[in-house]
Amino acid sequence: MLDFRTVREATAGPRWQALFEYHWPAYEQWYLSEGERERPGYLACYNALRQHMPELLDTYRALCELAGGGDLAARFLSLYQPPPYITGCSQAVLASPASTVLARNYDYPPELCEGTILYTHWNARRVIAMTDCLWGVLDGMNDRGLAVSLAFGGRKTVGQGFGAPIILRYLLEFCDSVPEAAEVLARIPTHMAYNITVADAAGRYVTAMIGPDRRASIRRVPVATNHQKKIEWYAHALASETLIRERQLSILVDDEATTEERLIAAFSSPPLFRHDYRRGLGTVYTAVYRPATGRAEFHWPGLTLDLSFDHFPEERVTVRYGARGLPAG
């Protein structure tokens, strides 16, 4: 069972602080899971943010203060060199002169998902995003018409860099278009392999295949699952069915007859919707972003949240992931 909450707070304050206090015990345990010595010190974290995402520093300092100003929490919130973590995920863009849609399934153990859909106005842009690590972004959209989504890249390599959720936060806080986002994705180091799909209201899109040991590959590709140019981790590729899901999405977006409704419906059925919760590869939610109109939808079987920058009621949705892997709201 997982509670999804919509939380609206323009400037970080008591609501974000309450989220931190609720989730911090679990995050602290995860952050120290490999031992504290494996995590970088505060100065290294701060300097990494200052070098690569300096515009984010004021927000970072404000959140650290709300988190109590402790050393460990500040290191965690930098998302610099966090412990490695692995997800599934399928994502696709359907772009036409009339509209652009970015849709995705997030496949992960439900008990490890925050379930917070956060509406903020921390900097110059309003942002709606599904959060991770309390201010990082799994997928989201800003009011300038940029939408983003991440998927694990299917490689075991771990190196020096940031967790992808804070990179996506940076994109939504400071970028307005796909070309701007592509420049950022080409330069910010990441600690693991990720596939990040970006789309904008003008119908542009790219998928960036990033990793700690090679230059980012940024191409006009509308589909991403859990491998990069070739399969490198065969066991994960087999368990996650990454090739099957990629093929299904490619067929859909290449078909001129595919409507937005058809694409979104495909995310509710196998092979895109996955029931393998026992191995942490079941679908936790489906997100749909329409950057031109500022609408965000979150889907579960039999249940939909329809949100926008102009309509964002604060509510809670409880989803039960049953024995057969079929969520019920």
mmCIF file of C-alpha atoms in Angstrom:
data_model
loop_
_atom_site.group_PDB
_atom_site.id
_atom_site.type_symbol
_atom_site.label_atom_id
_atom_site.label_comp_id
_atom_site.label_asym_id
_atom_site.label_seq_id
_atom_site.Cartn_x
_atom_site.Cartn_y
_atom_site.Cartn_z
ATOM 1 C CA MET A 1 0.000 0.000 0.000
ATOM 2 C CA LEU A 2 1.248 3.485 -0.865
ATOM 3 C CA ASP A 3 -0.247 6.894 -0.150
ATOM 4 C CA PHE A 4 0.218 9.410 -2.952
ATOM 5 C CA ARG A 5 -0.094 13.018 -1.781
ATOM 6 C CA THR A 6 -0.400 16.234 -3.735
ATOM 7 C CA VAL A 7 1.422 18.996 -1.859
ATOM 8 C CA ARG A 8 1.384 22.652 -2.915
ATOM 9 C CA GLU A 9 3.858 25.077 -1.359
ATOM 10 C CA ALA A 10 5.245 27.902 -3.491
ATOM 11 C CA THR A 11 8.147 28.741 -1.180
ATOM 12 C CA ALA A 12 9.725 25.909 0.778
ATOM 13 C CA GLY A 13 8.400 26.016 4.321
ATOM 14 C CA PRO A 14 6.493 23.966 6.883
ATOM 15 C CA ARG A 15 4.915 21.556 4.386
ATOM 16 C CA TRP A 16 8.236 20.585 2.859
ATOM 17 C CA GLN A 17 9.727 20.413 6.355
ATOM 18 C CA ALA A 18 6.984 17.993 7.411
ATOM 19 C CA LEU A 19 7.781 15.805 4.389
ATOM 20 C CA PHE A 20 11.432 15.805 5.384
ATOM 21 C CA GLU A 21 10.701 14.846 8.980
ATOM 22 C CA TYR A 22 8.399 12.027 7.849
ATOM 23 C CA HIS A 23 10.780 10.499 5.289
ATOM 24 C CA TRP A 24 14.188 11.279 6.823
ATOM 25 C CA PRO A 25 14.518 8.194 9.061
ATOM 26 C CA ALA A 26 14.199 5.881 6.043
ATOM 27 C CA TYR A 27 16.423 8.054 3.863
ATOM 28 C CA GLU A 28 19.081 8.284 6.561
ATOM 29 C CA GLN A 29 19.186 4.502 6.783
ATOM 30 C CA TRP A 30 19.494 4.228 2.994
ATOM 31 C CA TYR A 31 22.139 6.948 2.768
ATOM 32 C CA LEU A 32 24.300 5.157 5.325
ATOM 33 C CA SER A 33 23.631 1.660 3.958
ATOM 34 C CA GLU A 34 27.198 1.312 2.666
ATOM 35 C CA GLY A 35 28.746 3.101 5.666
ATOM 36 C CA GLU A 36 29.212 6.824 6.209
ATOM 37 C CA ARG A 37 32.762 6.768 4.856
ATOM 38 C CA GLU A 38 31.402 5.853 1.434
ATOM 39 C CA ARG A 39 29.509 9.143 1.231
ATOM 40 C CA PRO A 40 31.324 12.402 0.415
ATOM 41 C CA GLY A 41 31.790 15.085 3.053
ATOM 42 C CA TYR A 42 29.713 18.247 3.180
ATOM 43 C CA LEU A 43 32.342 20.456 1.554
ATOM 44 C CA ALA A 44 32.697 18.094 -1.404
ATOM 45 C CA CYS A 45 28.907 18.051 -1.839
ATOM 46 C CA TYR A 46 28.585 21.819 -1.603
ATOM 47 C CA ASN A 47 31.469 22.450 -3.986
ATOM 48 C CA ALA A 48 30.046 20.001 -6.518
ATOM 49 C CA LEU A 49 26.730 21.870 -6.498
ATOM 50 C CA ARG A 50 28.520 25.223 -6.735
ATOM 51 C CA GLN A 51 30.546 24.038 -9.712
ATOM 52 C CA HIS A 52 27.823 22.311 -11.716
ATOM 53 C CA MET A 53 24.478 23.800 -10.601
ATOM 54 C CA PRO A 54 25.266 27.130 -8.890
ATOM 55 C CA GLU A 55 21.788 28.550 -9.545
ATOM 56 C CA LEU A 56 20.390 25.833 -7.275
ATOM 57 C CA LEU A 57 22.465 26.801 -4.223
ATOM 58 C CA ASP A 58 19.966 29.232 -2.680
ATOM 59 C CA THR A 59 17.217 26.596 -2.795
ATOM 60 C CA TYR A 60 19.620 23.981 -1.429
ATOM 61 C CA ARG A 61 20.604 26.199 1.518
ATOM 62 C CA ALA A 62 16.961 26.937 2.317
ATOM 63 C CA LEU A 63 16.071 23.232 2.328
ATOM 64 C CA CYS A 64 19.089 22.351 4.471
ATOM 65 C CA GLU A 65 17.953 24.921 7.025
ATOM 66 C CA LEU A 66 14.426 23.490 7.030
ATOM 67 C CA ALA A 67 15.968 20.036 7.492
ATOM 68 C CA GLY A 68 17.606 21.226 10.709
ATOM 69 C CA GLY A 69 21.009 22.263 9.400
ATOM 70 C CA GLY A 70 22.614 18.911 10.171
ATOM 71 C CA ASP A 71 25.703 17.709 8.341
ATOM 72 C CA LEU A 72 24.307 14.351 7.246
ATOM 73 C CA ALA A 73 21.018 15.757 5.965
ATOM 74 C CA ALA A 74 22.876 18.433 3.983
ATOM 75 C CA ARG A 75 25.099 15.818 2.377
ATOM 76 C CA PHE A 76 22.075 13.705 1.493
ATOM 77 C CA LEU A 77 20.132 16.628 0.029
ATOM 78 C CA SER A 78 22.983 17.453 -2.356
ATOM 79 C CA LEU A 79 22.343 14.093 -4.058
ATOM 80 C CA TYR A 80 26.064 14.038 -4.820
ATOM 81 C CA GLN A 81 27.476 10.503 -4.829
ATOM 82 C CA PRO A 82 24.418 8.837 -3.253
ATOM 83 C CA PRO A 83 24.228 5.052 -2.906
ATOM 84 C CA PRO A 84 23.423 3.360 -6.221
ATOM 85 C CA TYR A 85 19.825 2.423 -6.922
ATOM 86 C CA ILE A 86 18.115 0.642 -9.797
ATOM 87 C CA THR A 87 14.658 1.131 -11.284
ATOM 88 C CA GLY A 88 12.690 -0.031 -14.263
ATOM 89 C CA CYS A 89 10.644 2.469 -16.306
ATOM 90 C CA SER A 90 9.267 3.053 -19.791
ATOM 91 C CA GLN A 91 8.840 6.505 -21.316
ATOM 92 C CA ALA A 92 7.793 7.908 -24.676
ATOM 93 C CA VAL A 93 7.014 11.190 -26.416
ATOM 94 C CA LEU A 94 4.247 11.622 -28.968
ATOM 95 C CA ALA A 95 4.748 14.968 -30.694
ATOM 96 C CA SER A 96 2.621 16.634 -33.335
ATOM 97 C CA PRO A 97 2.115 20.217 -34.508
ATOM 98 C CA ALA A 98 -0.979 20.357 -32.320
ATOM 99 C CA SER A 99 0.389 19.005 -29.035
ATOM 100 C CA THR A 100 3.127 17.117 -27.233
ATOM 101 C CA VAL A 101 2.665 14.326 -24.691
ATOM 102 C CA LEU A 102 5.333 12.715 -22.494
ATOM 103 C CA ALA A 103 4.061 9.512 -20.893
ATOM 104 C CA ARG A 104 5.879 7.112 -18.596
ATOM 105 C CA ASN A 105 5.526 4.135 -16.274
ATOM 106 C CA TYR A 106 7.589 4.092 -13.100
ATOM 107 C CA ASP A 107 8.563 0.547 -12.114
ATOM 108 C CA TYR A 108 9.999 0.249 -8.615
ATOM 109 C CA PRO A 109 9.238 -1.299 -5.207
ATOM 110 C CA PRO A 110 6.130 0.628 -4.037
ATOM 111 C CA GLU A 111 7.342 0.670 -0.435
ATOM 112 C CA LEU A 112 10.414 2.665 -1.483
ATOM 113 C CA CYS A 113 8.515 5.323 -3.423
ATOM 114 C CA GLU A 114 7.815 8.672 -1.732
ATOM 115 C CA GLY A 115 4.494 9.201 -3.439
ATOM 116 C CA THR A 116 4.688 13.012 -3.255
ATOM 117 C CA ILE A 117 3.479 15.116 -6.176
ATOM 118 C CA LEU A 118 4.917 18.518 -5.326
ATOM 119 C CA TYR A 119 3.876 21.894 -6.751
ATOM 120 C CA THR A 120 6.526 24.552 -6.117
ATOM 121 C CA HIS A 121 7.609 28.028 -7.184
ATOM 122 C CA TRP A 122 11.084 28.025 -5.686
ATOM 123 C CA ASN A 123 12.740 30.022 -8.439
ATOM 124 C CA ALA A 124 11.423 31.724 -11.584
ATOM 125 C CA ARG A 125 9.349 28.737 -12.744
ATOM 126 C CA ARG A 126 6.431 26.858 -11.286
ATOM 127 C CA VAL A 127 7.079 23.113 -11.189
ATOM 128 C CA ILE A 128 4.855 20.048 -10.753
ATOM 129 C CA ALA A 129 6.891 16.893 -10.138
ATOM 130 C CA MET A 130 6.843 13.430 -8.623
ATOM 131 C CA THR A 131 9.628 13.725 -6.089
ATOM 132 C CA ASP A 132 12.463 11.477 -4.989
ATOM 133 C CA CYS A 133 14.964 12.180 -2.199
ATOM 134 C CA LEU A 134 12.573 14.933 -1.055
ATOM 135 C CA TRP A 135 13.351 17.477 -3.767
ATOM 136 C CA GLY A 136 14.718 15.459 -6.642
ATOM 137 C CA VAL A 137 12.471 14.686 -9.614
ATOM 138 C CA LEU A 138 11.469 11.331 -11.118
ATOM 139 C CA ASP A 139 9.304 13.051 -13.710
ATOM 140 C CA GLY A 140 7.730 16.473 -13.950
ATOM 141 C CA MET A 141 6.966 19.647 -15.849
ATOM 142 C CA ASN A 142 7.452 23.405 -15.500
ATOM 143 C CA ASP A 143 5.207 26.292 -16.524
ATOM 144 C CA ARG A 144 7.490 27.256 -19.418
ATOM 145 C CA GLY A 145 6.517 24.065 -21.243
ATOM 146 C CA LEU A 146 9.327 21.650 -20.408
ATOM 147 C CA ALA A 147 8.638 18.057 -19.310
ATOM 148 C CA VAL A 148 11.193 15.477 -18.132
ATOM 149 C CA SER A 149 11.344 11.807 -17.125
ATOM 150 C CA LEU A 150 14.103 9.411 -16.082
ATOM 151 C CA ALA A 151 14.766 5.695 -16.442
ATOM 152 C CA PHE A 152 17.650 3.541 -15.266
ATOM 153 C CA GLY A 153 20.189 3.011 -18.053
ATOM 154 C CA GLY A 154 20.804 -0.694 -17.474
ATOM 155 C CA ARG A 155 24.532 -0.523 -16.679
ATOM 156 C CA LYS A 156 26.320 -1.428 -13.440
ATOM 157 C CA THR A 157 28.918 1.344 -13.686
ATOM 158 C CA VAL A 158 29.066 3.719 -10.709
ATOM 159 C CA GLY A 159 31.282 6.810 -10.699
ATOM 160 C CA GLN A 160 31.575 10.398 -9.530
ATOM 161 C CA GLY A 161 28.544 12.570 -10.070
ATOM 162 C CA PHE A 162 24.993 13.353 -9.025
ATOM 163 C CA GLY A 163 21.898 11.237 -8.688
ATOM 164 C CA ALA A 164 19.685 11.921 -11.709
ATOM 165 C CA PRO A 165 16.706 13.268 -9.683
ATOM 166 C CA ILE A 166 18.570 16.452 -8.755
ATOM 167 C CA ILE A 167 19.646 16.928 -12.375
ATOM 168 C CA LEU A 168 15.984 16.760 -13.408
ATOM 169 C CA ARG A 169 15.130 19.255 -10.668
ATOM 170 C CA TYR A 170 17.748 21.615 -12.078
ATOM 171 C CA LEU A 171 16.320 21.239 -15.593
ATOM 172 C CA LEU A 172 12.817 22.158 -14.456
ATOM 173 C CA GLU A 173 13.968 25.052 -12.294
ATOM 174 C CA PHE A 174 16.183 26.735 -14.889
ATOM 175 C CA CYS A 175 15.459 25.487 -18.437
ATOM 176 C CA ASP A 176 12.652 26.465 -20.802
ATOM 177 C CA SER A 177 13.293 24.295 -23.848
ATOM 178 C CA VAL A 178 14.776 21.022 -25.065
ATOM 179 C CA PRO A 179 17.931 22.684 -26.504
ATOM 180 C CA GLU A 180 18.645 24.315 -23.129
ATOM 181 C CA ALA A 181 18.063 21.034 -21.297
ATOM 182 C CA ALA A 182 20.313 19.150 -23.714
ATOM 183 C CA GLU A 183 23.194 21.507 -22.945
ATOM 184 C CA VAL A 184 22.779 20.833 -19.230
ATOM 185 C CA LEU A 185 22.574 17.071 -19.688
ATOM 186 C CA ALA A 186 25.791 17.122 -21.704
ATOM 187 C CA ARG A 187 27.797 18.780 -18.925
ATOM 188 C CA ILE A 188 26.551 17.688 -15.482
ATOM 189 C CA PRO A 189 28.215 14.485 -14.210
ATOM 190 C CA THR A 190 26.035 11.601 -13.084
ATOM 191 C CA HIS A 191 26.973 8.759 -10.730
ATOM 192 C CA MET A 192 25.076 6.058 -12.655
ATOM 193 C CA ALA A 193 23.669 5.330 -16.096
ATOM 194 C CA TYR A 194 20.302 6.934 -16.811
ATOM 195 C CA ASN A 195 18.089 7.587 -19.805
ATOM 196 C CA ILE A 196 16.487 11.003 -19.515
ATOM 197 C CA THR A 197 13.730 11.975 -21.929
ATOM 198 C CA VAL A 198 12.912 15.655 -22.352
ATOM 199 C CA ALA A 199 10.076 17.243 -24.345
ATOM 200 C CA ASP A 200 8.775 20.785 -24.722
ATOM 201 C CA ALA A 201 5.673 22.633 -25.804
ATOM 202 C CA ALA A 202 7.176 23.343 -29.236
ATOM 203 C CA GLY A 203 7.200 19.611 -30.039
ATOM 204 C CA ARG A 204 10.940 19.131 -29.622
ATOM 205 C CA TYR A 205 12.276 16.101 -27.754
ATOM 206 C CA VAL A 206 15.494 14.214 -27.020
ATOM 207 C CA THR A 207 16.588 11.255 -24.971
ATOM 208 C CA ALA A 208 19.931 11.663 -23.206
ATOM 209 C CA MET A 209 21.800 8.470 -22.388
ATOM 210 C CA ILE A 210 24.168 9.537 -19.627
ATOM 211 C CA GLY A 211 26.687 7.719 -17.447
ATOM 212 C CA PRO A 212 29.748 8.369 -15.282
ATOM 213 C CA ASP A 213 32.278 6.799 -17.654
ATOM 214 C CA ARG A 214 31.376 8.206 -21.070
ATOM 215 C CA ARG A 215 30.128 11.315 -22.802
ATOM 216 C CA ALA A 216 26.386 11.803 -22.901
ATOM 217 C CA SER A 217 24.650 10.540 -26.028
ATOM 218 C CA ILE A 218 21.820 12.974 -26.778
ATOM 219 C CA ARG A 219 19.634 12.054 -29.729
ATOM 220 C CA ARG A 220 16.223 12.862 -31.118
ATOM 221 C CA VAL A 221 14.756 9.589 -29.898
ATOM 222 C CA PRO A 222 11.194 9.561 -28.483
ATOM 223 C CA VAL A 223 11.411 6.260 -26.562
ATOM 224 C CA ALA A 224 13.507 4.966 -23.650
ATOM 225 C CA THR A 225 13.450 1.916 -21.423
ATOM 226 C CA ASN A 226 16.268 0.332 -19.395
ATOM 227 C CA HIS A 227 19.239 -0.066 -21.686
ATOM 228 C CA GLN A 228 21.355 2.298 -23.667
ATOM 229 C CA LYS A 229 22.860 1.596 -27.099
ATOM 230 C CA LYS A 230 23.267 -2.100 -26.380
ATOM 231 C CA ILE A 231 22.523 -4.577 -23.614
ATOM 232 C CA GLU A 232 25.347 -4.589 -21.050
ATOM 233 C CA TRP A 233 23.644 -6.096 -18.002
ATOM 234 C CA TYR A 234 21.904 -9.153 -19.387
ATOM 235 C CA ALA A 235 20.259 -10.349 -16.173
ATOM 236 C CA HIS A 236 18.598 -6.982 -15.559
ATOM 237 C CA ALA A 237 17.600 -6.656 -19.209
ATOM 238 C CA LEU A 238 15.920 -10.057 -19.093
ATOM 239 C CA ALA A 239 14.145 -9.450 -15.784
ATOM 240 C CA SER A 240 12.932 -5.983 -16.761
ATOM 241 C CA GLU A 241 11.987 -6.951 -20.340
ATOM 242 C CA THR A 242 13.593 -3.737 -21.535
ATOM 243 C CA LEU A 243 13.841 -4.789 -25.201
ATOM 244 C CA ILE A 244 10.218 -5.933 -25.347
ATOM 245 C CA ARG A 245 9.009 -2.661 -23.858
ATOM 246 C CA GLU A 246 11.216 -0.573 -26.146
ATOM 247 C CA ARG A 247 9.891 -2.397 -29.199
ATOM 248 C CA GLN A 248 6.281 -1.909 -28.125
ATOM 249 C CA LEU A 249 6.799 1.837 -27.632
ATOM 250 C CA SER A 250 8.699 2.216 -30.886
ATOM 251 C CA ILE A 251 5.900 0.535 -32.828
ATOM 252 C CA LEU A 252 3.373 2.864 -31.235
ATOM 253 C CA VAL A 253 5.174 6.159 -31.796
ATOM 254 C CA ASP A 254 6.193 5.204 -35.347
ATOM 255 C CA ASP A 255 2.596 4.460 -36.306
ATOM 256 C CA GLU A 256 0.944 7.562 -37.737
ATOM 257 C CA ALA A 257 -2.411 6.219 -36.564
ATOM 258 C CA THR A 258 -1.360 6.302 -32.895
ATOM 259 C CA THR A 259 -3.322 8.911 -30.984
ATOM 260 C CA GLU A 260 -2.473 10.311 -27.573
ATOM 261 C CA GLU A 261 -5.261 8.189 -26.100
ATOM 262 C CA ARG A 262 -3.887 5.023 -27.691
ATOM 263 C CA LEU A 263 -0.377 5.702 -26.402
ATOM 264 C CA ILE A 264 -1.578 6.422 -22.871
ATOM 265 C CA ALA A 265 -3.807 3.336 -22.865
ATOM 266 C CA ALA A 266 -0.811 1.171 -23.810
ATOM 267 C CA PHE A 267 0.881 2.110 -20.537
ATOM 268 C CA SER A 268 -1.982 0.413 -18.661
ATOM 269 C CA SER A 269 -1.410 -3.010 -20.223
ATOM 270 C CA PRO A 270 1.469 -5.491 -20.550
ATOM 271 C CA PRO A 271 4.222 -5.385 -21.571
ATOM 272 C CA LEU A 272 4.463 -1.727 -20.476
ATOM 273 C CA PHE A 273 2.414 -2.175 -17.305
ATOM 274 C CA ARG A 274 4.320 -4.700 -15.231
ATOM 275 C CA HIS A 275 3.065 -6.839 -12.339
ATOM 276 C CA ASP A 276 6.426 -8.047 -10.974
ATOM 277 C CA TYR A 277 6.188 -6.341 -7.580
ATOM 278 C CA ARG A 278 7.914 -9.233 -5.846
ATOM 279 C CA ARG A 279 11.188 -8.359 -7.602
ATOM 280 C CA GLY A 280 10.666 -4.614 -7.362
ATOM 281 C CA LEU A 281 9.844 -4.275 -11.056
ATOM 282 C CA GLY A 282 6.100 -3.659 -10.882
ATOM 283 C CA THR A 283 4.505 -0.463 -12.169
ATOM 284 C CA VAL A 284 3.897 1.992 -9.343
ATOM 285 C CA TYR A 285 2.170 4.717 -11.390
ATOM 286 C CA THR A 286 1.725 6.107 -14.889
ATOM 287 C CA ALA A 287 2.437 9.813 -15.456
ATOM 288 C CA VAL A 288 1.307 11.856 -18.453
ATOM 289 C CA TYR A 289 2.561 15.397 -19.084
ATOM 290 C CA ARG A 290 1.161 17.866 -21.602
ATOM 291 C CA PRO A 291 3.680 20.728 -21.540
ATOM 292 C CA ALA A 292 1.749 23.029 -23.910
ATOM 293 C CA THR A 293 -1.287 23.150 -21.624
ATOM 294 C CA GLY A 294 0.414 22.616 -18.265
ATOM 295 C CA ARG A 295 -1.588 19.483 -17.477
ATOM 296 C CA ALA A 296 -0.259 16.498 -15.552
ATOM 297 C CA GLU A 297 -2.127 13.216 -15.127
ATOM 298 C CA PHE A 298 -1.307 10.325 -12.813
ATOM 299 C CA HIS A 299 -2.958 6.995 -13.533
ATOM 300 C CA TRP A 300 -3.580 3.749 -11.669
ATOM 301 C CA PRO A 301 -6.024 1.032 -12.725
ATOM 302 C CA GLY A 302 -9.461 2.557 -12.242
ATOM 303 C CA LEU A 303 -8.118 5.823 -10.854
ATOM 304 C CA THR A 304 -6.767 9.088 -12.323
ATOM 305 C CA LEU A 305 -5.514 12.357 -10.849
ATOM 306 C CA ASP A 306 -5.880 15.237 -13.315
ATOM 307 C CA LEU A 307 -3.769 18.211 -12.245
ATOM 308 C CA SER A 308 -2.497 21.455 -13.729
ATOM 309 C CA PHE A 309 -0.810 24.690 -12.720
ATOM 310 C CA ASP A 310 -4.277 26.237 -12.421
ATOM 311 C CA HIS A 311 -5.946 23.246 -10.753
ATOM 312 C CA PHE A 312 -3.948 21.486 -8.074
ATOM 313 C CA PRO A 313 -6.117 20.392 -5.140
ATOM 314 C CA GLU A 314 -4.263 18.928 -2.194
ATOM 315 C CA GLU A 315 -5.444 15.390 -1.624
ATOM 316 C CA ARG A 316 -4.336 11.873 -0.811
ATOM 317 C CA VAL A 317 -4.810 8.741 -2.891
ATOM 318 C CA THR A 318 -4.168 5.315 -1.361
ATOM 319 C CA VAL A 319 -3.105 2.587 -3.784
ATOM 320 C CA ARG A 320 -2.988 -1.039 -2.700
ATOM 321 C CA TYR A 321 -0.678 -3.302 -4.647
ATOM 322 C CA GLY A 322 -2.347 -6.680 -4.319
ATOM 323 C CA ALA A 323 -0.984 -10.207 -4.353
ATOM 324 C CA ARG A 324 -1.626 -10.498 -8.076
ATOM 325 C CA GLY A 325 0.069 -7.183 -8.681
ATOM 326 C CA LEU A 326 -3.091 -5.268 -9.570
ATOM 327 C CA PRO A 327 -3.255 -1.908 -7.751
ATOM 328 C CA ALA A 328 -6.616 -0.884 -6.433
ATOM 329 C CA GLY A 329 -7.334 2.679 -5.346
#
